[in-house]
PDB file of C-alpha atoms and ligand atoms in Angstrom:
ATOM      1  CA  MET A   1       1.253  -2.745 -29.123  1.00  0.00           C
ATOM      2  CA  VAL A   2       2.229  -4.355 -25.816  1.00  0.00           C
ATOM      3  CA  ILE A   3       1.432  -2.869 -22.422  1.00  0.00           C
ATOM      4  CA  TYR A   4       3.993  -3.862 -19.814  1.00  0.00           C
ATOM      5  CA  MET A   5       2.570  -3.546 -16.313  1.00  0.00           C
ATOM      6  CA  ILE A   6       5.646  -3.487 -14.124  1.00  0.00           C
ATOM      7  CA  GLY A   7       5.807  -3.606 -10.320  1.00  0.00           C
ATOM      8  CA  LEU A   8       8.544  -1.371  -8.884  1.00  0.00           C
ATOM      9  CA  GLY A   9       8.716  -2.820  -5.375  1.00  0.00           C
ATOM     10  CA  LEU A  10       8.643  -0.785  -2.199  1.00  0.00           C
ATOM     11  CA  ASP A  11      11.763   1.320  -1.758  1.00  0.00           C
ATOM     12  CA  ASP A  12      13.711   2.922  -4.587  1.00  0.00           C
ATOM     13  CA  GLU A  13      14.614   2.718  -8.275  1.00  0.00           C
ATOM     14  CA  LYS A  14      16.823  -0.317  -7.658  1.00  0.00           C
ATOM     15  CA  ASP A  15      13.960  -2.585  -6.577  1.00  0.00           C
ATOM     16  CA  ILE A  16      12.828  -3.148 -10.154  1.00  0.00           C
ATOM     17  CA  SER A  17      13.463  -6.677 -11.498  1.00  0.00           C
ATOM     18  CA  LEU A  18      15.885  -7.248 -14.342  1.00  0.00           C
ATOM     19  CA  LYS A  19      12.908  -8.356 -16.449  1.00  0.00           C
ATOM     20  CA  GLY A  20      11.122  -5.104 -15.640  1.00  0.00           C
ATOM     21  CA  LEU A  21      14.162  -3.042 -16.560  1.00  0.00           C
ATOM     22  CA  GLU A  22      14.579  -4.862 -19.868  1.00  0.00           C
ATOM     23  CA  ALA A  23      10.899  -4.278 -20.687  1.00  0.00           C
ATOM     24  CA  ILE A  24      11.259  -0.534 -19.971  1.00  0.00           C
ATOM     25  CA  LYS A  25      14.200  -0.350 -22.352  1.00  0.00           C
ATOM     26  CA  ARG A  26      11.925  -1.736 -25.116  1.00  0.00           C
ATOM     27  CA  CYS A  27       9.187   0.880 -24.500  1.00  0.00           C
ATOM     28  CA  ARG A  28       8.783   4.215 -26.184  1.00  0.00           C
ATOM     29  CA  HIS A  29       6.495   5.589 -23.450  1.00  0.00           C
ATOM     30  CA  VAL A  30       6.907   5.020 -19.731  1.00  0.00           C
ATOM     31  CA  TYR A  31       4.174   6.049 -17.275  1.00  0.00           C
ATOM     32  CA  LEU A  32       4.164   5.889 -13.502  1.00  0.00           C
ATOM     33  CA  GLU A  33       1.159   5.332 -11.282  1.00  0.00           C
ATOM     34  CA  ASP A  34       2.185   6.919  -8.013  1.00  0.00           C
ATOM     35  CA  TYR A  35      -1.050   8.147  -6.493  1.00  0.00           C
ATOM     36  CA  THR A  36      -1.923   4.902  -4.646  1.00  0.00           C
ATOM     37  CA  SER A  37       1.591   4.510  -3.233  1.00  0.00           C
ATOM     38  CA  ILE A  38       5.006   6.206  -3.337  1.00  0.00           C
ATOM     39  CA  LEU A  39       8.651   5.210  -3.542  1.00  0.00           C
ATOM     40  CA  ASN A  40      11.335   6.744  -1.349  1.00  0.00           C
ATOM     41  CA  VAL A  41      13.005   8.410  -4.349  1.00  0.00           C
ATOM     42  CA  PRO A  42      11.901  11.171  -6.726  1.00  0.00           C
ATOM     43  CA  ILE A  43      11.007  10.394 -10.353  1.00  0.00           C
ATOM     44  CA  SER A  44      14.383  11.760 -11.445  1.00  0.00           C
ATOM     45  CA  GLY A  45      16.021   8.802  -9.656  1.00  0.00           C
ATOM     46  CA  LEU A  46      13.980   6.364 -11.758  1.00  0.00           C
ATOM     47  CA  GLU A  47      14.731   8.260 -14.957  1.00  0.00           C
ATOM     48  CA  LYS A  48      18.444   8.169 -14.286  1.00  0.00           C
ATOM     49  CA  LEU A  49      18.592   4.397 -13.822  1.00  0.00           C
ATOM     50  CA  TYR A  50      16.027   3.462 -16.488  1.00  0.00           C
ATOM     51  CA  GLY A  51      17.384   5.914 -19.064  1.00  0.00           C
ATOM     52  CA  LYS A  52      13.848   7.006 -20.025  1.00  0.00           C
ATOM     53  CA  LYS A  53      11.515   9.906 -19.354  1.00  0.00           C
ATOM     54  CA  VAL A  54       8.976   8.759 -16.755  1.00  0.00           C
ATOM     55  CA  ILE A  55       5.603  10.488 -16.904  1.00  0.00           C
ATOM     56  CA  PRO A  56       3.485  10.476 -13.722  1.00  0.00           C
ATOM     57  CA  LEU A  57      -0.216   9.751 -14.237  1.00  0.00           C
ATOM     58  CA  SER A  58      -2.934  11.455 -12.259  1.00  0.00           C
ATOM     59  CA  ARG A  59      -5.864   9.404 -10.975  1.00  0.00           C
ATOM     60  CA  GLU A  60      -8.156  10.734 -13.713  1.00  0.00           C
ATOM     61  CA  LYS A  61      -5.718   9.926 -16.479  1.00  0.00           C
ATOM     62  CA  ILE A  62      -5.184   6.362 -15.401  1.00  0.00           C
ATOM     63  CA  GLU A  63      -8.806   5.606 -14.709  1.00  0.00           C
ATOM     64  CA  VAL A  64      -9.783   6.688 -18.204  1.00  0.00           C
ATOM     65  CA  ALA A  65      -6.652   4.908 -19.469  1.00  0.00           C
ATOM     66  CA  ASP A  66      -6.785   7.090 -22.594  1.00  0.00           C
ATOM     67  CA  THR A  67      -3.130   7.992 -22.227  1.00  0.00           C
ATOM     68  CA  ILE A  68      -2.028   4.381 -22.258  1.00  0.00           C
ATOM     69  CA  PHE A  69      -4.097   3.546 -25.323  1.00  0.00           C
ATOM     70  CA  SER A  70      -3.115   6.662 -27.237  1.00  0.00           C
ATOM     71  CA  HIS A  71      -0.031   4.942 -28.722  1.00  0.00           C
ATOM     72  CA  PRO A  72      -1.616   2.044 -30.686  1.00  0.00           C
ATOM     73  CA  ASN A  73       1.576   1.170 -32.575  1.00  0.00           C
ATOM     74  CA  GLU A  74       4.089   1.439 -29.749  1.00  0.00           C
ATOM     75  CA  ASP A  75       4.958  -0.487 -26.606  1.00  0.00           C
ATOM     76  CA  VAL A  76       4.070   1.255 -23.360  1.00  0.00           C
ATOM     77  CA  ALA A  77       5.213   0.612 -19.800  1.00  0.00           C
ATOM     78  CA  LEU A  78       3.027   1.324 -16.801  1.00  0.00           C
ATOM     79  CA  LEU A  79       5.102   1.352 -13.627  1.00  0.00           C
ATOM     80  CA  VAL A  80       3.258   0.626 -10.406  1.00  0.00           C
ATOM     81  CA  VAL A  81       4.743   1.162  -6.955  1.00  0.00           C
ATOM     82  CA  GLY A  82       4.693  -2.159  -5.086  1.00  0.00           C
ATOM     83  CA  ASP A  83       3.076  -4.960  -7.045  1.00  0.00           C
ATOM     84  CA  VAL A  84       0.787  -4.438 -10.010  1.00  0.00           C
ATOM     85  CA  PHE A  85      -2.470  -5.946  -8.820  1.00  0.00           C
ATOM     86  CA  SER A  86      -2.605  -4.720  -5.265  1.00  0.00           C
ATOM     87  CA  ALA A  87      -4.911  -1.863  -6.302  1.00  0.00           C
ATOM     88  CA  THR A  88      -8.185  -2.422  -8.182  1.00  0.00           C
ATOM     89  CA  THR A  89      -7.343   0.391 -10.656  1.00  0.00           C
ATOM     90  CA  HIS A  90      -4.920  -1.877 -12.427  1.00  0.00           C
ATOM     91  CA  VAL A  91      -7.386  -4.718 -12.869  1.00  0.00           C
ATOM     92  CA  ASP A  92      -9.551  -2.165 -14.633  1.00  0.00           C
ATOM     93  CA  LEU A  93      -6.714  -1.262 -17.004  1.00  0.00           C
ATOM     94  CA  PHE A  94      -6.025  -4.947 -17.708  1.00  0.00           C
ATOM     95  CA  LEU A  95      -9.696  -5.519 -18.609  1.00  0.00           C
ATOM     96  CA  ARG A  96      -9.707  -2.487 -20.908  1.00  0.00           C
ATOM     97  CA  ALA A  97      -6.604  -3.777 -22.674  1.00  0.00           C
ATOM     98  CA  LYS A  98      -8.364  -7.103 -23.267  1.00  0.00           C
ATOM     99  CA  GLU A  99     -11.371  -5.218 -24.710  1.00  0.00           C
ATOM    100  CA  HIS A 100      -8.989  -3.365 -27.064  1.00  0.00           C
ATOM    101  CA  ASN A 101      -7.272  -6.665 -27.966  1.00  0.00           C
ATOM    102  CA  VAL A 102      -3.997  -5.282 -26.647  1.00  0.00           C
ATOM    103  CA  ARG A 103      -1.388  -7.708 -25.283  1.00  0.00           C
ATOM    104  CA  VAL A 104      -0.467  -7.158 -21.644  1.00  0.00           C
ATOM    105  CA  GLN A 105       2.609  -8.505 -19.932  1.00  0.00           C
ATOM    106  CA  VAL A 106       2.717  -8.337 -16.162  1.00  0.00           C
ATOM    107  CA  ILE A 107       6.026  -8.229 -14.290  1.00  0.00           C
ATOM    108  CA  HIS A 108       5.526  -8.661 -10.557  1.00  0.00           C
ATOM    109  CA  ASN A 109       7.406  -7.267  -7.581  1.00  0.00           C
ATOM    110  CA  ALA A 110       7.215  -7.009  -3.778  1.00  0.00           C
ATOM    111  CA  SER A 111       4.093  -5.521  -2.256  1.00  0.00           C
ATOM    112  CA  ILE A 112       3.022  -4.194   1.119  1.00  0.00           C
ATOM    113  CA  MET A 113       0.622  -7.163   1.098  1.00  0.00           C
ATOM    114  CA  THR A 114       3.571  -9.522   1.578  1.00  0.00           C
ATOM    115  CA  ALA A 115       6.195  -7.217   3.163  1.00  0.00           C
ATOM    116  CA  ILE A 116       4.119  -7.276   6.372  1.00  0.00           C
ATOM    117  CA  GLY A 117       5.377 -10.848   6.791  1.00  0.00           C
ATOM    118  CA  GLU A 118       8.489  -9.245   8.303  1.00  0.00           C
ATOM    119  CA  THR A 119       6.471  -8.501  11.449  1.00  0.00           C
ATOM    120  CA  GLY A 120       6.320 -12.270  12.049  1.00  0.00           C
ATOM    121  CA  LEU A 121       2.567 -12.453  11.604  1.00  0.00           C
ATOM    122  CA  GLU A 122       1.601 -15.354   9.319  1.00  0.00           C
ATOM    123  CA  LEU A 123       0.458 -14.063   5.946  1.00  0.00           C
ATOM    124  CA  TYR A 124      -2.004 -16.964   5.665  1.00  0.00           C
ATOM    125  CA  LYS A 125      -3.744 -15.768   8.819  1.00  0.00           C
ATOM    126  CA  PHE A 126      -4.689 -12.311   7.540  1.00  0.00           C
ATOM    127  CA  GLY A 127      -8.365 -11.674   6.840  1.00  0.00           C
ATOM    128  CA  LYS A 128      -9.918  -8.871   4.795  1.00  0.00           C
ATOM    129  CA  THR A 129      -7.590  -5.901   4.258  1.00  0.00           C
ATOM    130  CA  THR A 130      -9.137  -2.511   4.962  1.00  0.00           C
ATOM    131  CA  SER A 131      -8.276   1.157   4.330  1.00  0.00           C
ATOM    132  CA  MET A 132      -8.558   4.076   6.724  1.00  0.00           C
ATOM    133  CA  PRO A 133      -9.562   7.302   4.909  1.00  0.00           C
ATOM    134  CA  TYR A 134      -9.014  10.779   6.364  1.00  0.00           C
ATOM    135  CA  PHE A 135     -12.164  11.753   8.304  1.00  0.00           C
ATOM    136  CA  GLU A 136     -13.937  14.922   7.326  1.00  0.00           C
ATOM    137  CA  LYS A 137     -16.603  16.918   9.136  1.00  0.00           C
ATOM    138  CA  SER A 138     -19.515  14.748   8.064  1.00  0.00           C
ATOM    139  CA  TYR A 139     -17.511  11.739   6.899  1.00  0.00           C
ATOM    140  CA  MET A 140     -16.430   9.212   9.490  1.00  0.00           C
ATOM    141  CA  PRO A 141     -16.777   5.762   7.911  1.00  0.00           C
ATOM    142  CA  GLN A 142     -16.795   2.855  10.357  1.00  0.00           C
ATOM    143  CA  SER A 143     -15.961   0.184   7.765  1.00  0.00           C
ATOM    144  CA  PRO A 144     -12.302  -0.179   8.890  1.00  0.00           C
ATOM    145  CA  TYR A 145     -13.564  -0.894  12.434  1.00  0.00           C
ATOM    146  CA  ASP A 146     -16.054  -3.450  11.077  1.00  0.00           C
ATOM    147  CA  ALA A 147     -13.312  -5.176   9.087  1.00  0.00           C
ATOM    148  CA  VAL A 148     -11.130  -5.545  12.210  1.00  0.00           C
ATOM    149  CA  LEU A 149     -14.112  -6.777  14.218  1.00  0.00           C
ATOM    150  CA  GLU A 150     -15.081  -9.361  11.621  1.00  0.00           C
ATOM    151  CA  ASN A 151     -11.525 -10.646  11.212  1.00  0.00           C
ATOM    152  CA  LEU A 152     -11.162 -10.895  14.994  1.00  0.00           C
ATOM    153  CA  MET A 153     -14.276 -13.087  15.167  1.00  0.00           C
ATOM    154  CA  HIS A 154     -12.346 -15.587  13.049  1.00  0.00           C
ATOM    155  CA  GLY A 155      -9.053 -15.079  14.891  1.00  0.00           C
ATOM    156  CA  LEU A 156      -7.559 -13.376  11.824  1.00  0.00           C
ATOM    157  CA  HIS A 157      -5.099 -10.475  11.580  1.00  0.00           C
ATOM    158  CA  THR A 158      -6.103  -7.234   9.814  1.00  0.00           C
ATOM    159  CA  LEU A 159      -3.907  -5.096   7.592  1.00  0.00           C
ATOM    160  CA  ILE A 160      -5.056  -1.473   7.600  1.00  0.00           C
ATOM    161  CA  LEU A 161      -3.776   0.641   4.694  1.00  0.00           C
ATOM    162  CA  LEU A 162      -3.685   4.381   5.319  1.00  0.00           C
ATOM    163  CA  ASP A 163      -5.047   7.217   3.226  1.00  0.00           C
ATOM    164  CA  ILE A 164      -2.891   9.095   0.730  1.00  0.00           C
ATOM    165  CA  LYS A 165      -3.852  12.512  -0.606  1.00  0.00           C
ATOM    166  CA  ARG A 166      -1.212  12.758  -3.277  1.00  0.00           C
ATOM    167  CA  SER A 167      -2.253  16.171  -4.590  1.00  0.00           C
ATOM    168  CA  GLU A 168      -1.902  17.678  -1.086  1.00  0.00           C
ATOM    169  CA  ASN A 169       1.225  15.660  -0.283  1.00  0.00           C
ATOM    170  CA  ARG A 170      -0.584  14.199   2.739  1.00  0.00           C
ATOM    171  CA  PHE A 171       0.067  10.671   3.927  1.00  0.00           C
ATOM    172  CA  MET A 172      -1.758   9.340   6.963  1.00  0.00           C
ATOM    173  CA  SER A 173       0.455   8.320   9.876  1.00  0.00           C
ATOM    174  CA  VAL A 174      -0.020   5.397  12.266  1.00  0.00           C
ATOM    175  CA  ASN A 175      -0.746   7.998  14.969  1.00  0.00           C
ATOM    176  CA  GLU A 176      -3.501   9.694  12.957  1.00  0.00           C
ATOM    177  CA  CYS A 177      -5.013   6.336  12.055  1.00  0.00           C
ATOM    178  CA  LEU A 178      -5.129   5.231  15.696  1.00  0.00           C
ATOM    179  CA  ARG A 179      -6.702   8.536  16.727  1.00  0.00           C
ATOM    180  CA  GLN A 180      -9.429   7.984  14.154  1.00  0.00           C
ATOM    181  CA  PHE A 181      -9.994   4.404  15.369  1.00  0.00           C
ATOM    182  CA  THR A 182     -10.440   5.664  18.931  1.00  0.00           C
ATOM    183  CA  GLN A 183     -13.039   8.139  17.644  1.00  0.00           C
ATOM    184  CA  ILE A 184     -14.968   5.227  16.138  1.00  0.00           C
ATOM    185  CA  GLU A 185     -14.459   3.275  19.362  1.00  0.00           C
ATOM    186  CA  ASP A 186     -16.175   6.089  21.275  1.00  0.00           C
ATOM    187  CA  VAL A 187     -19.266   5.446  19.148  1.00  0.00           C
ATOM    188  CA  ARG A 188     -19.159   1.642  18.768  1.00  0.00           C
ATOM    189  CA  LYS A 189     -17.820   0.759  22.240  1.00  0.00           C
ATOM    190  CA  LYS A 190     -16.843  -2.857  21.408  1.00  0.00           C
ATOM    191  CA  GLY A 191     -13.530  -2.344  23.207  1.00  0.00           C
ATOM    192  CA  ILE A 192     -11.299  -3.378  20.312  1.00  0.00           C
ATOM    193  CA  PHE A 193      -9.500  -0.017  20.252  1.00  0.00           C
ATOM    194  CA  SER A 194      -9.218   0.490  24.001  1.00  0.00           C
ATOM    195  CA  ASP A 195      -6.065   2.084  25.401  1.00  0.00           C
ATOM    196  CA  ARG A 196      -4.669  -1.368  26.153  1.00  0.00           C
ATOM    197  CA  SER A 197      -5.425  -3.094  22.827  1.00  0.00           C
ATOM    198  CA  LEU A 198      -2.223  -4.298  21.169  1.00  0.00           C
ATOM    199  CA  VAL A 199      -1.399  -3.257  17.601  1.00  0.00           C
ATOM    200  CA  VAL A 200       1.555  -3.251  15.212  1.00  0.00           C
ATOM    201  CA  GLY A 201       2.620  -0.061  13.433  1.00  0.00           C
ATOM    202  CA  CYS A 202       4.895  -0.227  10.380  1.00  0.00           C
ATOM    203  CA  ALA A 203       6.701   2.454   8.385  1.00  0.00           C
ATOM    204  CA  ARG A 204       8.679   2.277   5.118  1.00  0.00           C
ATOM    205  CA  LEU A 205       8.730  -1.534   4.948  1.00  0.00           C
ATOM    206  CA  GLY A 206      11.191  -2.769   2.356  1.00  0.00           C
ATOM    207  CA  SER A 207      13.642   0.063   3.003  1.00  0.00           C
ATOM    208  CA  GLU A 208      16.681   0.034   5.267  1.00  0.00           C
ATOM    209  CA  HIS A 209      14.938   2.677   7.429  1.00  0.00           C
ATOM    210  CA  ARG A 210      11.864   0.563   8.078  1.00  0.00           C
ATOM    211  CA  ILE A 211      10.238   0.706  11.484  1.00  0.00           C
ATOM    212  CA  ILE A 212       8.060  -1.946  13.139  1.00  0.00           C
ATOM    213  CA  LYS A 213       6.582  -1.263  16.567  1.00  0.00           C
ATOM    214  CA  TYR A 214       4.325  -3.435  18.702  1.00  0.00           C
ATOM    215  CA  GLY A 215       2.513  -1.884  21.623  1.00  0.00           C
ATOM    216  CA  THR A 216      -0.771  -0.647  23.008  1.00  0.00           C
ATOM    217  CA  VAL A 217      -2.941   1.801  21.114  1.00  0.00           C
ATOM    218  CA  MET A 218      -1.907   4.435  23.677  1.00  0.00           C
ATOM    219  CA  GLN A 219       1.810   3.731  23.222  1.00  0.00           C
ATOM    220  CA  LEU A 220       1.752   3.712  19.424  1.00  0.00           C
ATOM    221  CA  MET A 221      -0.425   6.802  19.234  1.00  0.00           C
ATOM    222  CA  ASP A 222       2.442   8.745  20.803  1.00  0.00           C
ATOM    223  CA  SER A 223       5.236   6.905  19.029  1.00  0.00           C
ATOM    224  CA  GLU A 224       7.372   8.445  16.280  1.00  0.00           C
ATOM    225  CA  PHE A 225       7.239   6.604  12.940  1.00  0.00           C
ATOM    226  CA  GLY A 226       8.890   9.201  10.719  1.00  0.00           C
ATOM    227  CA  GLU A 227       8.459   9.645   6.989  1.00  0.00           C
ATOM    228  CA  PRO A 228       5.648   7.920   5.020  1.00  0.00           C
ATOM    229  CA  LEU A 229       4.436   5.351   4.110  1.00  0.00           C
ATOM    230  CA  HIS A 230       2.861   3.829   7.211  1.00  0.00           C
ATOM    231  CA  CYS A 231       0.404   1.006   7.822  1.00  0.00           C
ATOM    232  CA  LEU A 232      -1.218  -0.585  10.851  1.00  0.00           C
ATOM    233  CA  ILE A 233      -1.848  -4.213  11.734  1.00  0.00           C
ATOM    234  CA  TYR A 234      -4.405  -5.426  14.229  1.00  0.00           C
ATOM    235  CA  PRO A 235      -3.285  -8.933  15.254  1.00  0.00           C
ATOM    236  CA  GLY A 236      -5.810 -11.725  15.694  1.00  0.00           C
ATOM    237  CA  LYS A 237      -5.166 -15.007  17.520  1.00  0.00           C
ATOM    238  CA  LEU A 238      -1.419 -15.470  17.924  1.00  0.00           C
ATOM    239  CA  HIS A 239       0.638 -18.628  17.507  1.00  0.00           C
ATOM    240  CA  PHE A 240       3.563 -18.791  19.976  1.00  0.00           C
ATOM    241  CA  MET A 241       6.055 -18.168  17.120  1.00  0.00           C
ATOM    242  CA  GLU A 242       4.136 -15.041  16.148  1.00  0.00           C
ATOM    243  CA  GLU A 243       4.220 -13.930  19.784  1.00  0.00           C
ATOM    244  CA  ASP A 244       7.991 -14.466  19.869  1.00  0.00           C
ATOM    245  CA  MET A 245       8.419 -12.364  16.725  1.00  0.00           C
ATOM    246  CA  LEU A 246       6.176  -9.555  18.000  1.00  0.00           C
ATOM    247  CA  LYS A 247       8.223  -9.351  21.212  1.00  0.00           C
ATOM    248  CA  LEU A 248      11.139  -8.174  19.037  1.00  0.00           C
ATOM    249  CA  TRP A 249       9.197  -5.020  18.161  1.00  0.00           C
ATOM    250  CA  LYS A 250       7.775  -4.237  21.592  1.00  0.00           C
ATOM    251  CA  VAL A 251       7.998  -0.545  22.565  1.00  0.00           C
TER     252      VAL A 251
HETATM  253  C1  SAM B   1      -3.186   1.312  -1.764  1.00  0.00           C
HETATM  254  S1  SAM B   1      -1.741   0.576  -1.118  1.00  0.00           S
HETATM  255  C2  SAM B   1      -0.856   0.278  -2.600  1.00  0.00           C
HETATM  256  C3  SAM B   1      -0.074  -0.941  -2.497  1.00  0.00           C
HETATM  257  C4  SAM B   1       1.051  -1.098  -3.506  1.00  0.00           C
HETATM  258  N1  SAM B   1       0.560  -1.192  -4.866  1.00  0.00           N
HETATM  259  C5  SAM B   1       1.831  -2.346  -3.147  1.00  0.00           C
HETATM  260  O1  SAM B   1       1.754  -3.341  -3.865  1.00  0.00           O
HETATM  261  O2  SAM B   1       2.515  -2.307  -2.111  1.00  0.00           O
HETATM  262  C6  SAM B   1      -0.864   1.933  -0.406  1.00  0.00           C
HETATM  263  C7  SAM B   1      -0.882   1.893   1.105  1.00  0.00           C
HETATM  264  O3  SAM B   1      -0.180   0.761   1.565  1.00  0.00           O
HETATM  265  C8  SAM B   1       0.631   1.097   2.676  1.00  0.00           C
HETATM  266  N2  SAM B   1       2.030   0.930   2.269  1.00  0.00           N
HETATM  267  C9  SAM B   1       2.504   0.811   1.000  1.00  0.00           C
HETATM  268  N3  SAM B   1       3.830   0.650   1.008  1.00  0.00           N
HETATM  269  C10 SAM B   1       4.224   0.669   2.295  1.00  0.00           C
HETATM  270  C11 SAM B   1       5.474   0.516   2.951  1.00  0.00           C
HETATM  271  N4  SAM B   1       6.594   0.341   2.252  1.00  0.00           N
HETATM  272  N5  SAM B   1       5.510   0.565   4.299  1.00  0.00           N
HETATM  273  C12 SAM B   1       4.375   0.755   5.013  1.00  0.00           C
HETATM  274  N6  SAM B   1       3.170   0.890   4.455  1.00  0.00           N
HETATM  275  C13 SAM B   1       3.075   0.843   3.124  1.00  0.00           C
HETATM  276  C14 SAM B   1       0.322   2.539   3.053  1.00  0.00           C
HETATM  277  O4  SAM B   1      -0.672   2.526   4.049  1.00  0.00           O
HETATM  278  C15 SAM B   1      -0.177   3.086   1.721  1.00  0.00           C
HETATM  279  O5  SAM B   1      -1.041   4.163   1.919  1.00  0.00           O
END
């Protein structure tokens, strides 16, 4: 048995690499992990190009990984939106495969972790990436705020990934994320999410309909970003070339 872990890239069925496509053709079973990220096409679009049935995996299924290991004598493909190792779930699967003595072949692709380079911010100058979850009545974690604060102390940029509730078809927007940051600001009062703080909002990077906007928290909170997926960047210390690039996206 071989498990092919194949990155699909960021936009549609055509972002797969030729190597990835060839690997799919060799597999009897093709699964898709699409609860940590989504493509801009339905599964039927993938099936049409790949010529295989593509079975979506729920969080539970993939974390137990039983499904993947239930075909001991056949090759299996696990398709991951973006790149394979930009979510810890997939490291877990890789480790389990090693425990089962199963060969794994990884085929990489573009990820949000590198697509943000299009903003002009230096990838080498990003610090810890953080995630903003949807707040609930008694759940308002401040860890995303702490991550930005800590990165800023070292002059580093922060990538903030936004919550996805796949089962409810809910994808956090830049606007919602900024509103939540201002709620934390009201408690922490460090001034990093004041009305005048400058941030970068991105939507659908990697697609021809991508949006990048640079402006104050106030401006971006009221700005239209359209369909998911969105992410937010809090810039740290800027080099003049980064400043020049950000000017291109000013609202
Ligand atoms: C947990 S990450 C998964 C990353 C994915 N495996 C990859 O390599 O790109 C998913 C989050 O990244 C952000 N994201 C992913 N793709 C994006 C895109 N094309 N444009 C903007 N944000 C994106 C969103 O905030 C989304 O909720």
